Every structure is written in C-alpha cells, then in structure tokens.
Short mmCIF file of C-alpha atoms in Angstrom, two decimals:
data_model
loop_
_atom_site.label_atom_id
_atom_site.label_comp_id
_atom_site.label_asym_id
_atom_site.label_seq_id
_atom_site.Cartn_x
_atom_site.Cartn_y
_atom_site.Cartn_z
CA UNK I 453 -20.61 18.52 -17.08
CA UNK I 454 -18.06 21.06 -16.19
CA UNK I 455 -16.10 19.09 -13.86
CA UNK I 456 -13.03 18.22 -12.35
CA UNK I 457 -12.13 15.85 -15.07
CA UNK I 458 -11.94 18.06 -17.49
CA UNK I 459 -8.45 19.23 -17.24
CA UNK I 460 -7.36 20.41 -20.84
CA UNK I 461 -5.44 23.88 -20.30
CA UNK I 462 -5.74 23.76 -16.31
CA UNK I 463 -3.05 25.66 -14.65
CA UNK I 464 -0.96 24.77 -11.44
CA UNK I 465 -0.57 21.29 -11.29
CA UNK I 466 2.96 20.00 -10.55
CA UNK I 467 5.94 18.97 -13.31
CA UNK I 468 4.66 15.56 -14.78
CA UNK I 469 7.50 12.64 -13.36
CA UNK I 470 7.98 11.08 -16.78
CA UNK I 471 10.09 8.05 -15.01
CA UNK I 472 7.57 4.96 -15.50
CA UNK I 473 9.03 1.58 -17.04
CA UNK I 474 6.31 -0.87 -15.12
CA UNK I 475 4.61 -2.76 -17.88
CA UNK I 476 1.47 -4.22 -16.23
CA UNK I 477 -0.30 -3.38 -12.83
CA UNK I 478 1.60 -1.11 -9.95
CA UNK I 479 -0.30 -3.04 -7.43
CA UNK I 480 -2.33 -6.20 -7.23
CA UNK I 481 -5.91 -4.13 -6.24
CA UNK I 482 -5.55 -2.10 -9.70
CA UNK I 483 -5.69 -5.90 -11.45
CA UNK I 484 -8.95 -6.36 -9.08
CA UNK I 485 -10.63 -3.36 -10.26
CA UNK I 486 -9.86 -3.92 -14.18
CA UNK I 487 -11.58 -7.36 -13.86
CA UNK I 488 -14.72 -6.00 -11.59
CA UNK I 489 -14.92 -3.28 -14.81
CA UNK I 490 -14.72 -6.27 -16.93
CA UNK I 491 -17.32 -7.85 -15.15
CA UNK I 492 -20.17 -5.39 -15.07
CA UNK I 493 -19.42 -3.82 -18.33
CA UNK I 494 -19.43 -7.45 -19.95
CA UNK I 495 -22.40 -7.99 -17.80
CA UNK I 496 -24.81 -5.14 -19.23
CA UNK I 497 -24.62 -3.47 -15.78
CA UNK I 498 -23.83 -0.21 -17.21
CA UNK I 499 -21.91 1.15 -20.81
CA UNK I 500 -19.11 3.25 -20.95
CA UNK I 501 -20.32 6.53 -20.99
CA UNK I 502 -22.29 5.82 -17.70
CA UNK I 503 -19.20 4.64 -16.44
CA UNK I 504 -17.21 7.61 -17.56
CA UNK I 505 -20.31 10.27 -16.34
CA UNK I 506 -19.63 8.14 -12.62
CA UNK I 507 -16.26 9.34 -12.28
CA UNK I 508 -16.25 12.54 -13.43
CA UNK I 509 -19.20 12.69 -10.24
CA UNK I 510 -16.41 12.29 -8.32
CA UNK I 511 -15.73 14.57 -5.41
CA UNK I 512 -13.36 17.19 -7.04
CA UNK I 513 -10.72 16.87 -4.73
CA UNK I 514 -10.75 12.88 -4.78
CA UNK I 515 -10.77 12.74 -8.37
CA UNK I 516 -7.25 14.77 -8.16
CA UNK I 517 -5.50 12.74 -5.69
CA UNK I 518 -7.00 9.59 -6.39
CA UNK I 519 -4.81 6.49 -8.48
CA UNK I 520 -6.15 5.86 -11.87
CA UNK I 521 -7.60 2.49 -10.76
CA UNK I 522 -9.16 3.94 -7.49
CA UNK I 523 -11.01 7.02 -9.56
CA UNK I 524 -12.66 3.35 -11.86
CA UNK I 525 -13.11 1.60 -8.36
CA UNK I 526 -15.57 4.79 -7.23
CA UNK I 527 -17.26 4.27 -11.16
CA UNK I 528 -17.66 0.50 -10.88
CA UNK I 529 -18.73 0.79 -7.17
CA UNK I 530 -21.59 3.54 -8.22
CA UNK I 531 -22.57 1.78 -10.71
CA UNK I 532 -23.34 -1.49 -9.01
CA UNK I 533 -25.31 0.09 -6.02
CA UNK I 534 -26.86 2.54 -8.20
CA UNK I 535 -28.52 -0.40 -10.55
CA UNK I 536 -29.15 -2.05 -7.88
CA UNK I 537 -26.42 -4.96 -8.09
CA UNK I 538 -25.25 -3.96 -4.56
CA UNK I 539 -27.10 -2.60 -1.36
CA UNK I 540 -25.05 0.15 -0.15
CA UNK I 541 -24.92 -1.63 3.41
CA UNK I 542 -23.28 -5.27 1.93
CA UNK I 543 -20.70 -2.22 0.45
CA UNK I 544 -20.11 -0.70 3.69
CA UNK I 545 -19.53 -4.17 5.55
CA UNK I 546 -17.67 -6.29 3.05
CA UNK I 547 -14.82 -3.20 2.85
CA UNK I 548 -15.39 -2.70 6.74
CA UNK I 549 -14.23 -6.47 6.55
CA UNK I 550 -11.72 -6.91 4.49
CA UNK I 551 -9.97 -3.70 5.70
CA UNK I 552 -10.27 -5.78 9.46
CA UNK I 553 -8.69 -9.08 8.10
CA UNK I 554 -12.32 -10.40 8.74
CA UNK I 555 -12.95 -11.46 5.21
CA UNK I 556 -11.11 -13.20 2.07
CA UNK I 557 -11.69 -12.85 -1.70
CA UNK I 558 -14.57 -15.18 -2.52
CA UNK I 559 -13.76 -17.57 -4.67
CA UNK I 560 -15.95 -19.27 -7.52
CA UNK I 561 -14.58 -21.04 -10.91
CA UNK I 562 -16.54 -20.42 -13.77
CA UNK I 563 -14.33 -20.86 -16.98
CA UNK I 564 -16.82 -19.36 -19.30
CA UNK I 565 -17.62 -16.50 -17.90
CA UNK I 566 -14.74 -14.62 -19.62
CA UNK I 567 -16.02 -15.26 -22.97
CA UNK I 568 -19.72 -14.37 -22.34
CA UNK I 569 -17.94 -10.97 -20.33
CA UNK I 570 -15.73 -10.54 -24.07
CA UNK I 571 -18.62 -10.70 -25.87
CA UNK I 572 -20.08 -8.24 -23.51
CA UNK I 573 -17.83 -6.09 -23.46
CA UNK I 574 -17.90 -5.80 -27.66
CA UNK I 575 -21.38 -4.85 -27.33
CA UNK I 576 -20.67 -2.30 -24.88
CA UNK I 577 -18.15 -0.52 -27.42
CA UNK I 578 -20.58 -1.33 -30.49
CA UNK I 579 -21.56 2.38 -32.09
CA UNK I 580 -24.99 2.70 -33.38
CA UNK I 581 -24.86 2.89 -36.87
CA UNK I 582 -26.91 5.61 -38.34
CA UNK I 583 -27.30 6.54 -42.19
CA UNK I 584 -26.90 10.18 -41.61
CA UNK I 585 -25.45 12.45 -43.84
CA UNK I 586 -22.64 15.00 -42.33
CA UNK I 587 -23.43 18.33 -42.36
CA UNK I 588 -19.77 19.40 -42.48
CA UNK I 589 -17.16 18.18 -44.69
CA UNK I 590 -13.11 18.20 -44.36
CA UNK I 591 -11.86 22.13 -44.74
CA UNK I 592 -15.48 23.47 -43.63
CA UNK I 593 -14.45 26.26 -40.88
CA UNK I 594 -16.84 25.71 -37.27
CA UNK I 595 -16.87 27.04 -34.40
CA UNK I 596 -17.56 24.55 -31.44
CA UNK I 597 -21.02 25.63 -30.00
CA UNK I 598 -21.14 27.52 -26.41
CA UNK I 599 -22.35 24.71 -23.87
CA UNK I 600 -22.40 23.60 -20.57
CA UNK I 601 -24.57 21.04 -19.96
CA UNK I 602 -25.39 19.40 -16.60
CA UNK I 603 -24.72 16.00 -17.94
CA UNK I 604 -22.14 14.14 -19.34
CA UNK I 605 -20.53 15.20 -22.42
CA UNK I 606 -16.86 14.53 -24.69
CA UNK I 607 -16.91 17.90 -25.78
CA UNK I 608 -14.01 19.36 -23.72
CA UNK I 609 -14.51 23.25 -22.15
CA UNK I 610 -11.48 24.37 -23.45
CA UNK I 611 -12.36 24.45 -27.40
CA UNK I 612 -15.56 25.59 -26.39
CA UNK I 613 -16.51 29.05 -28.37
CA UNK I 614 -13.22 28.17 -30.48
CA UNK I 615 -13.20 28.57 -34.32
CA UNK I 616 -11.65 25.38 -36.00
CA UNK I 617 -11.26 23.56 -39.31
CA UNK I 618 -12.52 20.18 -39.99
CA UNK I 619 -9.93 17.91 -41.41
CA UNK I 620 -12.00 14.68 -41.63
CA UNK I 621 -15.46 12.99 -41.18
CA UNK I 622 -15.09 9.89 -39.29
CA UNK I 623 -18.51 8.15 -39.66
CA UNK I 624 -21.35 8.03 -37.35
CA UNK I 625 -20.75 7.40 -33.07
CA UNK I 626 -23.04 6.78 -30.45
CA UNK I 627 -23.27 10.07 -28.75
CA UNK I 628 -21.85 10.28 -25.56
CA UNK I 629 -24.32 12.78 -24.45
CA UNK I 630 -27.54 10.81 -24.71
CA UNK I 631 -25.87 7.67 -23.78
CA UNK I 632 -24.45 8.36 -20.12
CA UNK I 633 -28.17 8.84 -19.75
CA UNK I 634 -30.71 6.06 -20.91
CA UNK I 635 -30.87 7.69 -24.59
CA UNK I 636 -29.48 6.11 -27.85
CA UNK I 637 -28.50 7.06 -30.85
CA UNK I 638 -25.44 8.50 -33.04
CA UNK I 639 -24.14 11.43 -34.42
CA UNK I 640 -21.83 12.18 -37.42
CA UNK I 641 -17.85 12.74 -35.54
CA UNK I 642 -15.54 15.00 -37.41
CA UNK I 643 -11.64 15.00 -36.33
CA UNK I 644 -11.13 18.89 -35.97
CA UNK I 645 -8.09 21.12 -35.64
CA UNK I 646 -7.48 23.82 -33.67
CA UNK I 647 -4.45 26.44 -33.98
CA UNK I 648 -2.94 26.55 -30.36
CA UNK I 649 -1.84 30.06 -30.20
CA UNK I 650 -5.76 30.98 -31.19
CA UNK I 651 -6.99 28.84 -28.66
CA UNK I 652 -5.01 30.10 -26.04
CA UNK I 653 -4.51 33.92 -27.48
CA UNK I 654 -1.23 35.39 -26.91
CA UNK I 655 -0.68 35.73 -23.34
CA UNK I 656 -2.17 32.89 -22.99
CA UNK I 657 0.20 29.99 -23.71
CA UNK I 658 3.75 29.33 -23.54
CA UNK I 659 5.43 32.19 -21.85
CA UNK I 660 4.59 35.57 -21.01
CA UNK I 661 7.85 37.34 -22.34
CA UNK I 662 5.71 38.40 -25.82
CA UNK I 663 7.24 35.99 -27.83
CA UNK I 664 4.42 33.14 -27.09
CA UNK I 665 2.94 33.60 -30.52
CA UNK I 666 6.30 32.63 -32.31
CA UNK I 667 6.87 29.76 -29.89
CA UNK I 668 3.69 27.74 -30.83
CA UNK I 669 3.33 29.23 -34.10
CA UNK I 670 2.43 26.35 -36.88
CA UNK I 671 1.51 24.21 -33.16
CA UNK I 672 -2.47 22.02 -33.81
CA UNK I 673 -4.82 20.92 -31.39
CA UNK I 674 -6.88 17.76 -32.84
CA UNK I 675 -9.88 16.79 -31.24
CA UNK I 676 -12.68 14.21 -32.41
CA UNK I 677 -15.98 16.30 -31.99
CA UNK I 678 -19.79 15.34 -32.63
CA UNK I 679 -21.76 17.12 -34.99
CA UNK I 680 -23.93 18.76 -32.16
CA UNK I 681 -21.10 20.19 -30.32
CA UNK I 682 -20.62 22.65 -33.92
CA UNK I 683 -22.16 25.05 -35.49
CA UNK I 684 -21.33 26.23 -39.21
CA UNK I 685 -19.49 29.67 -39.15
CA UNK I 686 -20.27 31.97 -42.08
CA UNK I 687 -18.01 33.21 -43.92
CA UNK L 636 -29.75 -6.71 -17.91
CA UNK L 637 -33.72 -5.23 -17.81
CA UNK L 638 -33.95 -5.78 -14.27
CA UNK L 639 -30.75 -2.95 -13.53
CA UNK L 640 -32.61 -0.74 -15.99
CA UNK L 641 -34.25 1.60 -13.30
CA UNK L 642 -32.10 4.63 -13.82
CA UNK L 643 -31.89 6.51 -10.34
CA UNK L 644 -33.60 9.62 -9.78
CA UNK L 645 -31.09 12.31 -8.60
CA UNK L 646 -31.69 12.28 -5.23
CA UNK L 647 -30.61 8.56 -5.11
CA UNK L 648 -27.62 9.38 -7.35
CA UNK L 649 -26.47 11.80 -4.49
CA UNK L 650 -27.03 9.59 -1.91
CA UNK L 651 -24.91 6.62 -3.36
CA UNK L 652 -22.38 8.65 -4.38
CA UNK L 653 -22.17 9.94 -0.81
CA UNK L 654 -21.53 6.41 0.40
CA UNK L 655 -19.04 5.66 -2.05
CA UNK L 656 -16.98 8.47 -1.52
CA UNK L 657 -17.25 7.73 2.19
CA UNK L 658 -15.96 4.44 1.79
CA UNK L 659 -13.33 5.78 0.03
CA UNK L 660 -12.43 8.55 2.46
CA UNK L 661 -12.64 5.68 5.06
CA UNK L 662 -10.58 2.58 3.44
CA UNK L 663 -7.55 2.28 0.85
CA UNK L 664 -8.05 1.17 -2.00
CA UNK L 665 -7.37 -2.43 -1.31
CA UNK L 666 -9.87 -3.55 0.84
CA UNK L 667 -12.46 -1.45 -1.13
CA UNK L 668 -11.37 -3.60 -4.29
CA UNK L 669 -11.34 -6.97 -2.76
CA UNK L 670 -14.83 -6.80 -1.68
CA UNK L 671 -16.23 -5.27 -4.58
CA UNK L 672 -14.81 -8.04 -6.74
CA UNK L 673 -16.11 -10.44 -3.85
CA UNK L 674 -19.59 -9.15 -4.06
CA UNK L 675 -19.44 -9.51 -7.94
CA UNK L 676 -17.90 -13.41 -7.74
CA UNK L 677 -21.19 -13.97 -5.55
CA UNK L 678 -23.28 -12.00 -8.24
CA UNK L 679 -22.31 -14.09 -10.93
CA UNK L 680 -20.80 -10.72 -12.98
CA UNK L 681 -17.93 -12.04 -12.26
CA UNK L 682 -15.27 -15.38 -11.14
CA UNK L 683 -11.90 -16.35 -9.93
CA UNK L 684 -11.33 -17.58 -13.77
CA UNK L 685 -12.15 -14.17 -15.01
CA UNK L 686 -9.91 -12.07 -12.69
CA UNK L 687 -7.00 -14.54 -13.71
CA UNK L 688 -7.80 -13.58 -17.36
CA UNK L 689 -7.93 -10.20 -17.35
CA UNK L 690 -4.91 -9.56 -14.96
CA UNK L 691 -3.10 -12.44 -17.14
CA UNK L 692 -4.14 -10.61 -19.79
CA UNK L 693 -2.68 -7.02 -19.29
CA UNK L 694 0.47 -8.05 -17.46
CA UNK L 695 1.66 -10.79 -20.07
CA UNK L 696 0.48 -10.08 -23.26
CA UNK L 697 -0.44 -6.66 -24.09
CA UNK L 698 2.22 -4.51 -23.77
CA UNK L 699 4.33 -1.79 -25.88
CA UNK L 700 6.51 -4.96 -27.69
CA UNK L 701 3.52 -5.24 -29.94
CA UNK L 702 3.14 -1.27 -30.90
CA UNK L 703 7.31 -1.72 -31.78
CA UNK L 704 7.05 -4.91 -33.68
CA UNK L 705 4.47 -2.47 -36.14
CA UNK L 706 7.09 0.59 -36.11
CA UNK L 707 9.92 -1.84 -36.61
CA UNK L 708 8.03 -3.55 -39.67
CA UNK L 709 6.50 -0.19 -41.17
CA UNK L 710 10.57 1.28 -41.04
CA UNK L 711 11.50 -1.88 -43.04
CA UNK L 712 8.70 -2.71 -45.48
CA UNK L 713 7.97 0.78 -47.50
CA UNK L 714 4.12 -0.97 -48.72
CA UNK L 715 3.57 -1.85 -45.32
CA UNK L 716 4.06 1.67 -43.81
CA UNK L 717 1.77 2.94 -46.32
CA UNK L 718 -0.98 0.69 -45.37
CA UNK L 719 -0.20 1.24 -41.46
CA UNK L 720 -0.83 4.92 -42.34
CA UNK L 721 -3.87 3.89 -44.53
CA UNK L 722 -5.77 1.43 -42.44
CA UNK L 723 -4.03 0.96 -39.21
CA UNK L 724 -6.47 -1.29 -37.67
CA UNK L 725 -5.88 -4.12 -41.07
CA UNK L 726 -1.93 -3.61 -40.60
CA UNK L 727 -1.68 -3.84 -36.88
CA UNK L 728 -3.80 -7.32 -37.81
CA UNK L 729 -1.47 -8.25 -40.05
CA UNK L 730 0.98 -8.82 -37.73
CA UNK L 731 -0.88 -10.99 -35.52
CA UNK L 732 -1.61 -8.35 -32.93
CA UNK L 733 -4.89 -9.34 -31.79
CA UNK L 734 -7.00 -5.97 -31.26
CA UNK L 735 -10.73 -6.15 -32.35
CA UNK L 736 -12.06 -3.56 -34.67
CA UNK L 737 -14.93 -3.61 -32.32
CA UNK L 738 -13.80 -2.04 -29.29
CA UNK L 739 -10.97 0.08 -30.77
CA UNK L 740 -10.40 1.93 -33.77
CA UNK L 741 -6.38 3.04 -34.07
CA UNK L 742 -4.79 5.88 -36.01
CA UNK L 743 -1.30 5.90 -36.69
CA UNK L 744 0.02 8.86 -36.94
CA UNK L 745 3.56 9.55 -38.35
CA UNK L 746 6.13 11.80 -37.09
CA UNK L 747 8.28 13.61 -39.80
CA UNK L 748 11.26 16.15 -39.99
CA UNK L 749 8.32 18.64 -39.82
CA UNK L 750 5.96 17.11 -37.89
CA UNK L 751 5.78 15.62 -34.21
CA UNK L 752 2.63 14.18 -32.69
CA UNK L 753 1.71 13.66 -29.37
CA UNK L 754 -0.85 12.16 -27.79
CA UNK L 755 -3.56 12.56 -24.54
CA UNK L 756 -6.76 12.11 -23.00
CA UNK L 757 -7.99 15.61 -21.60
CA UNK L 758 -11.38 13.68 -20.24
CA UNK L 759 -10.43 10.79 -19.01
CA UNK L 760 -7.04 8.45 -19.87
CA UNK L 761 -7.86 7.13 -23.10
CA UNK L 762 -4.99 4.62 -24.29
CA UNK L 763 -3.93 2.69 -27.52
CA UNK L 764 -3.62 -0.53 -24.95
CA UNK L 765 -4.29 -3.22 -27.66
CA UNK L 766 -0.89 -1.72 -28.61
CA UNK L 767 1.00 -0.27 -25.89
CA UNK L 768 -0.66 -2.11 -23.07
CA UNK L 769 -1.67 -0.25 -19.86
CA UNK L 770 -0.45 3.49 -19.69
CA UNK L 771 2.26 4.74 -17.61
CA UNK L 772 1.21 6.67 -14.48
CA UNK L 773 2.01 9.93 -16.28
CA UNK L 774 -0.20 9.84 -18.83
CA UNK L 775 -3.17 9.62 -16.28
CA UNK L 776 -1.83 12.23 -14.27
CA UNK L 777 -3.38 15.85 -14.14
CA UNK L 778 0.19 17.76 -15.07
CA UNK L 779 -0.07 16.08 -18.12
CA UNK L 780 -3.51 16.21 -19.27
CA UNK L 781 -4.03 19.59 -18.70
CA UNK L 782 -0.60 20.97 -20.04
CA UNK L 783 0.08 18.79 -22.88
CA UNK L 784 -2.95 20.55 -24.91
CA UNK L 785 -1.58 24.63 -24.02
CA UNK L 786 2.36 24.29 -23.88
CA UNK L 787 3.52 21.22 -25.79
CA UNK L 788 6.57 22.60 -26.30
CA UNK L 789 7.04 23.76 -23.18
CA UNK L 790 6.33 20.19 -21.59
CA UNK L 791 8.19 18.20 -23.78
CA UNK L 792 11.20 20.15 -23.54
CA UNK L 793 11.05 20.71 -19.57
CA UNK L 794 9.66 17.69 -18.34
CA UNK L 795 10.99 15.07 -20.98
CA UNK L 796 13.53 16.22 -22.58
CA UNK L 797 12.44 16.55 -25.82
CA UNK L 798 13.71 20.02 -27.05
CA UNK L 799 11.79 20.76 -31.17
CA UNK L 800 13.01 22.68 -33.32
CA UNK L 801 10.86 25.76 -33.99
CA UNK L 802 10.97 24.32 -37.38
CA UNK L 803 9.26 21.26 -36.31
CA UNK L 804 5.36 21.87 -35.63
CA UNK L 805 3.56 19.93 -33.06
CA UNK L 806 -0.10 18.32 -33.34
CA UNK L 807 -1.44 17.40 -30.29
CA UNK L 808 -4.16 14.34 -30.73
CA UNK L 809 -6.85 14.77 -27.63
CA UNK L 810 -8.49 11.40 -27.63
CA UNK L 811 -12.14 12.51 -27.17
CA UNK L 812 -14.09 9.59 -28.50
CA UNK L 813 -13.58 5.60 -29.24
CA UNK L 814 -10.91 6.51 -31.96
CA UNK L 815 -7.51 5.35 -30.31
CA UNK L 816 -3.56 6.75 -31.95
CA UNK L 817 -0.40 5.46 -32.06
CA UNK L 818 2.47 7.45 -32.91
CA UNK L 819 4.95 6.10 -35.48
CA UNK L 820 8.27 7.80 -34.75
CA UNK L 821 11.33 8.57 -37.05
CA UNK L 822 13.59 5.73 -37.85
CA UNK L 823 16.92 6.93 -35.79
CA UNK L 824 19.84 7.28 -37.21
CA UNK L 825 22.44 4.81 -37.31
CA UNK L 826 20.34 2.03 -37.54
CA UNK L 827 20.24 1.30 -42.21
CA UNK L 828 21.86 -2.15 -41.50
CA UNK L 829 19.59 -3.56 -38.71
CA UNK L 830 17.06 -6.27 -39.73
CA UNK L 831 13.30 -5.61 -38.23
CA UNK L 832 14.14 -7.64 -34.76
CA UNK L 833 16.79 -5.43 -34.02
CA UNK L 834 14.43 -2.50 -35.16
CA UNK L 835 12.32 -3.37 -32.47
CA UNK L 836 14.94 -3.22 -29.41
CA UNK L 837 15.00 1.30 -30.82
CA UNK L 838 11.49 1.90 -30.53
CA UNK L 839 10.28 3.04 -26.76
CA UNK L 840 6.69 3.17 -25.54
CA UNK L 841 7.02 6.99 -25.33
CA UNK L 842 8.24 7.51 -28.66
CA UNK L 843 4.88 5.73 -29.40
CA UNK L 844 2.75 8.19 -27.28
CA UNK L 845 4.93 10.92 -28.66
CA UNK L 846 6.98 12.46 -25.77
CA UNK L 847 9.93 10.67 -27.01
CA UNK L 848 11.66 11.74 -29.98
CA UNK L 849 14.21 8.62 -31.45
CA UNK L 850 15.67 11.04 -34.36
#
C-alpha cells in the first residue's frame, strides 16, 4: 500500500543524528516487545509479512514519531486481537493497569518454550520453494511495473515506472504480496539496479545548482524485486 | 495455529486498529508492553524464560564484534575473503558466528578504491543483526531511510562525515526482501603489521553498514 512507511526519496525530514554507540536495548520495554514478537511469530499467530502489512496500517503520523519498538508493539498488539489471541477490552484494562501501578508482569517459567518459539520462528522465515523458471536473466533491461495496490507489497513507490537492469536472479521467495494476506506461494526475486540520477532526473537529486547530474553520476540504486513487480522492456 | 486462522473482514481490521492506536495515543510505551507480554505469559505464546532469552540474547551476544571478527579475518586470510564474497552465509559460519541460513541470507558486499556501499531499509528497518546486532536508532529513523536512496552523497558527507571522491561511485543496497548485507570496508592504512585481533579493534559498526569509511 502506498503508505507512510514507504519513505525512499521523501523530502523534509530532519538531519539524521548519526551519534549511537548503545549495543543492545535503549530501554527495558523495547526488550519486552522483541520477546512478545518472538512469541507470536514462533507461535504461528501471524508471519512476517502480516506483521509488516500491521505497521505500515499505522496511523501516518504515529508511524513517524513513534520508537522503532513502539511502531512493532502496535504490529504485535494488532495482530493478537485481530486473530483473536486478545479481546480488545483485556487490552484496554491490562495497559489501563499497568500504566496505574495496579498490575505486575505475570510471571510463568516454562524453559522450553524458547526452543519450540526458535523453531517457530524458522518456519515463519521458511520461503516456499517453487521450481519456476525466471523470466529475466542478469543484464535483461525492465522496467518496474506501474502499481499501487491496496495491500501490502515490497515493491517500493519510488522505482515504480523506473527502467533498470537486472544484475542477478536470486532464486524463488515467498511473495510478500499474497502472503500479508492468507495466500501462498513464491515468485522468482531478481537483485536490480537502478542509475540514481535517472531515477531522480536532474533536478531531482542532489542539488539544484545544475550540476546534480555530475554529482551522482556513476551513483546505483540496488533493490531485490519480484518477478511480478517487472515487466520486460523492448528494445 | 487453525483456530487464529479467521482472517478479519475489513471492517474489524478498522476497528482494532482504532483501539490500538488509542491505546497508544493514551499510554507510553511501557505500560502498553508490559501487559501485552503479560497477556501472552497467560496465553502460553510466551514465558518469563523466554523474555530472559531473547533480551539475553540481543544485549550479550549478538552484536557488531562478530561482523568485525569476519572483516578482520577476510583482511588477513586472502582465500577467506574470497569465499566471504562468494558465500557469505558458509564464511560467516566458519567463524563460529551462529546465524541460521534459515531466517537470514547475508551478502557481503566489498568496498573498493572505486566503490562504496551503503546500506538501508526504505520499507521497514531491515538489519544484518546475526552480525551487527540490533541497529542504531539512525538507521530506523525517517531522515535516513528516505534520503539515503536520492542523495547518498549528500548524506554521507553532511550528516557523517564521510566526504567521496567523485571518483568513488556509490551503490546503495535497499533491503527489500529476506536477503540481509554486510559491508566489508577497506583495510585502513597503517595497520600491515597488526595480527587479526588487533584488526578487529579498526573495524566500526558503521563502516559495516557503510556510512563509515576506515580508508
């Protein structure tokens, strides 16, 4: 979908602070929400392109100011009550609690869990594996097809319409597309380039002085695309 | 999991993602994460043993130390660069790094005097962590998704530092399916004499993502 989380090319967002030497968690609750991924993930609750499709639902102007961990804390929380793993109202009272001191972490040892959660979680990640032959082959010229769709999709808007050259097939993936929604199935990936200054044309990219082109002359974009996001461009 | 497998019509979708967002517009994110993991521990998805693991897990022993100890060995051992390059998966194994082929594929992707990668996630935040461990802040952050990809010289030089040569192209790696990279930078100078352990003390997790440039 054409949402907030796709931010390739956006404009107007503030210098990056590149100052970040924590190894590890910046706060206990981000540790929390890794393990309750973990946990429904490993669990079957949902797979990772549901997960990913339930953030990118987020309301734009959360998703933008919300921590890493608390944008996977909205995925995870969908998720649950959506499947039905959690009413909505146990939701509502359990944070209404905690937030009032009225409630502790619940405790429960069961060592094997992790393992059974590991396994899990393999099986989430596990590609279908489909004896398809590629329809495009490394130096083949595409042009990444035109669409929007409604749903999810790893096909990001800005190389959308753009001409590129594949530069190598990478075997068949579980596509995205189907999968955020109930539907299996894989698709042939191709890694393919993209030559910056095309992609962004000339006033486009680094500076608007006229000397852009020069500046990211030589520059490549690289992006892994499924077969169904190209079309074949004749030349 | 067949009795979760009643996929919400859209009207329910909107609903629950109403209440989730409220909760969030209501509460921090603390007490929003304590009780979901409490309502998972009573659930059964989830226990006190498993938190420990996976927060043990990414705060002990993943981190960026084991992404340097395979630069340090691939700028000593000439064979084993070729195979990082090759297969970086098998090589990354080799050096007891334990990453399983089944949840992440890795690319290693070397820098030269004419080439400099970089690496993002436009979609989402997708990270080399078997490798590097959990990502800095910045790498999640909007600024850098969405410039990184249209001015990569632009935001290396202004917001790290990192000033290319226009002799030096960039390729920018956008991270768009399970297929994880790893950036093996130049050897710096200065260092022929040092043995692999003392290799590893030069190589920084951002010259592994690629906004840090060691030569």
């Amino acid at each position: 979908m054409d949402g907030i989380h796709d931010l390739g090319g956006m404009q107007g967002f503030p210098p990056v602070d590149p100052h970040d030497d924590v190894v590890g968690y910046h706060d206990d609750w981000e540790g929390l929400v890794h393990s309750a991924f973990t946990g429904t993930l490993g669990s079957g609750v949902h797979n990772m392109d549901e997960f990913r499709h339930a953030i990118e639902r987020m309301d734009p102007a959360h998703y933008l100011t919300a921590a890493y961990y608390d944008r996977w804390l909205v995925g995870v929380s969908t998720l649950a009550v959506e499947k039905g793993v959690i009413s909505p109202g146990e939701l509502r009272e359990r944070t209404a609690a905690m937030a009032d001191g009225e409630a502790t972490v619940t405790e429960r040892r069961d060592p094997t869990l992790i393992d059974d959660l590991v396994d899990g979680v393999v099986d989430a990640y596990a590609a279908w594996e489909d004896d398809r032959e590629p329809a495009f082959e490394a130096g083949d010229t595409v042009r990444v097809r035109h669409m929007h769709p409604d749903g999810h999709t790893r096909c990001p808007g800005y190389v959308r319409n753009a001409y590129g050259t594949v530069t190598e097939y990478r075997g068949t993936h579980t596509l995205p597309d189907a999968h955020a929604h109930g539907g299996d199935g894989s698709e042939p990936v191709y890694n393919v380039a993209f030559d910056l200054g095309a992609l962004w044309d000339a006033d486009g990219g680094e500076d608007h002085s006229g000397d852009s082109q020069s500046e990211s002359a030589g520059d490549t974009i690289r992006v892994e695309l499924w077969e169904s996001y190209l079309e074949h461009v004749n030349e | 999991m067949s009795d979760h497998d009643h996929p919400p019509d859209d009207s329910t979708r909107a609903s629950i993602d109403e209440t989730v967002e409220a909760l969030a517009r209501e509460y921090d994110p603390e007490p929003r994460a304590r009780a979901l993991q409490s309502l998972l521990v009573e659930k059964e998805l989830l226990s006190t043993d498993a938190v420990d693991a996976v927060v043990s897990t990414y705060e002990r022993e993943i981190g960026p130390l084991n992404g340097a100890k395979v630069v340090a060995r691939a700028w000593s051992d000439e064979a084993y660069r070729r195979r990082l390059l090759d297969d970086g998966m098998a090589a990354i194994e080799e050096l007891d790094v334990e990453v399983n082929g089944d949840v992440m594929e890795i690319e290693v992707l070397e820098n030269t005097p004419e080439t400099h990668n970089v690496v993002v996630c436009t979609l989402c935040s997708c990270y080399p962590w078997a490798v590097l461990g959990l990502p800095p802040t910045w790498y999640k952050s909007p600024s850098y998704r969405s410039r990184v990809v249209r001015e990569p010289r632009a935001l290396l030089r202004e917001e790290f530092g990192v000033d290319l040569d226009d002799d030096v192209a960039v390729d920018v790696w956008d991270s768009t399916s399970e297929l994880r990279y790893m950036v093996l930078p130049q050897r710096p100078p200065g260092t022929d004499g040092l043995d692999e352990a003392e290799l590893v003390e030069h190589v920084t997790r951002d010259s592994m993502i690629g906004v840090d440039r060691l030569a």
